[in-house]
Amino acid sequence: MLKTLLVITIGLLPSLISLWVIRKTRLRTRSRLIQAAINASRGRIRQNFRPIEGDRYYLEGVGFLIGDISCKFNARSGYLRCAINPSGPCQGCRYYEPRD
């Protein structure tokens, strides 16, 4: 009887160790993926943050705008200057065209 239990235990031991290693690896992988997602979102927030320059102003009925509103390509947004030169500056921009 004791021999039979010993044989069964020795036979199941590699499977149990394998299941334990697989579970540990999955938990480690999951925690690494979560940490990578957190780090990526932090980096994205820092990357998209740009200090607002002095050309930001408030227009009644529209809200905050940046850039030269008289330009044809101005995005009329508080976050984006224009489609051609989004990071600016507007002074001396070679794509400037007056709005009709």
CSV table of C-alpha atoms in Angstrom, one decimal:
chain,number,residue,atom,x,y,z
A,1,MET,CA,0.0,0.0,0.0
A,2,LEU,CA,2.8,2.4,0.9
A,3,LYS,CA,4.7,1.5,-2.2
A,4,THR,CA,1.6,2.3,-4.3
A,5,LEU,CA,1.2,5.7,-2.8
A,6,LEU,CA,4.9,6.5,-3.3
A,7,VAL,CA,4.7,5.5,-7.0
A,8,ILE,CA,1.6,7.6,-7.5
A,9,THR,CA,3.2,10.6,-5.7
A,10,ILE,CA,6.4,10.3,-7.7
A,11,GLY,CA,4.4,9.9,-10.9
A,12,LEU,CA,2.3,13.1,-10.2
A,13,LEU,CA,5.2,15.2,-8.9
A,14,PRO,CA,6.5,16.3,-12.4
A,15,SER,CA,3.0,17.3,-13.4
A,16,LEU,CA,2.4,19.3,-10.3
A,17,ILE,CA,5.8,21.1,-10.6
A,18,SER,CA,5.0,21.9,-14.2
A,19,LEU,CA,1.6,23.3,-13.3
A,20,TRP,CA,3.2,25.4,-10.6
A,21,VAL,CA,5.9,26.8,-13.0
A,22,ILE,CA,3.2,27.6,-15.6
A,23,ARG,CA,1.1,29.5,-13.1
A,24,LYS,CA,4.1,31.4,-11.8
A,25,THR,CA,5.1,32.3,-15.3
A,26,ARG,CA,1.6,33.5,-16.2
A,27,LEU,CA,1.4,35.7,-13.1
A,28,ARG,CA,4.9,37.2,-13.8
A,29,THR,CA,3.9,37.9,-17.4
A,30,ARG,CA,0.7,39.5,-16.4
A,31,SER,CA,2.3,41.8,-13.9
A,32,ARG,CA,5.0,42.8,-16.5
A,33,LEU,CA,2.3,43.6,-19.1
A,34,ILE,CA,0.4,45.7,-16.5
A,35,GLN,CA,3.6,47.5,-15.6
A,36,ALA,CA,4.4,48.1,-19.3
A,37,ALA,CA,0.9,49.5,-19.9
A,38,ILE,CA,1.3,51.9,-16.9
A,39,ASN,CA,4.7,53.0,-18.1
A,40,ALA,CA,3.5,53.5,-21.7
A,41,SER,CA,0.5,55.6,-20.6
A,42,ARG,CA,2.8,57.8,-18.4
A,43,GLY,CA,5.2,58.3,-21.3
A,44,ARG,CA,2.3,59.2,-23.6
A,45,ILE,CA,1.0,61.8,-21.2
A,46,ARG,CA,4.4,63.4,-20.9
A,47,GLN,CA,5.0,63.2,-24.7
A,48,ASN,CA,1.7,65.0,-25.5
A,49,PHE,CA,2.2,67.7,-22.9
A,50,ARG,CA,3.6,70.9,-24.4
A,51,PRO,CA,3.8,74.1,-22.6
A,52,ILE,CA,1.4,76.6,-24.0
A,53,GLU,CA,3.2,79.6,-25.6
A,54,GLY,CA,2.1,83.2,-25.4
A,55,ASP,CA,-0.2,83.0,-28.4
A,56,ARG,CA,-3.1,81.4,-26.5
A,57,TYR,CA,-6.1,83.7,-26.1
A,58,TYR,CA,-9.8,83.5,-25.4
A,59,LEU,CA,-12.4,84.3,-28.1
A,60,GLU,CA,-16.0,84.9,-26.9
A,61,GLY,CA,-18.3,82.1,-28.2
A,62,VAL,CA,-15.5,79.9,-29.3
A,63,GLY,CA,-13.2,79.4,-26.3
A,64,PHE,CA,-9.5,79.3,-26.0
A,65,LEU,CA,-7.5,79.3,-29.2
A,66,ILE,CA,-3.8,79.2,-30.1
A,67,GLY,CA,-2.1,80.6,-33.1
A,68,ASP,CA,-3.0,83.3,-35.6
A,69,ILE,CA,-6.8,83.1,-36.2
A,70,SER,CA,-6.5,85.2,-39.4
A,71,CYS,CA,-4.7,82.3,-41.1
A,72,LYS,CA,-6.7,80.1,-43.5
A,73,PHE,CA,-5.1,76.9,-41.9
A,74,ASN,CA,-5.7,77.7,-38.3
A,75,ALA,CA,-7.4,74.8,-36.5
A,76,ARG,CA,-9.5,77.1,-34.2
A,77,SER,CA,-8.6,74.8,-31.3
A,78,GLY,CA,-7.0,75.3,-27.9
A,79,TYR,CA,-4.8,72.2,-28.5
A,80,LEU,CA,-3.7,72.4,-32.1
A,81,ARG,CA,-2.4,75.5,-34.0
A,82,CYS,CA,-3.0,74.4,-37.6
A,83,ALA,CA,-2.9,71.4,-40.0
A,84,ILE,CA,0.3,72.3,-41.6
A,85,ASN,CA,2.4,73.6,-38.7
A,86,PRO,CA,0.8,72.2,-35.5
A,87,SER,CA,3.7,72.9,-33.2
A,88,GLY,CA,4.1,76.5,-34.4
A,89,PRO,CA,5.2,79.2,-34.2
A,90,CYS,CA,2.9,81.3,-36.4
A,91,GLN,CA,5.2,84.3,-36.7
A,92,GLY,CA,7.1,83.9,-40.0
A,93,CYS,CA,5.3,80.8,-41.1
A,94,ARG,CA,5.8,80.3,-44.8
A,95,TYR,CA,2.3,78.6,-45.2
A,96,TYR,CA,0.4,81.6,-43.9
A,97,GLU,CA,-2.6,82.5,-46.1
A,98,PRO,CA,-5.2,85.1,-45.0
A,99,ARG,CA,-8.7,83.9,-44.3
A,100,ASP,CA,-11.3,84.9,-46.9
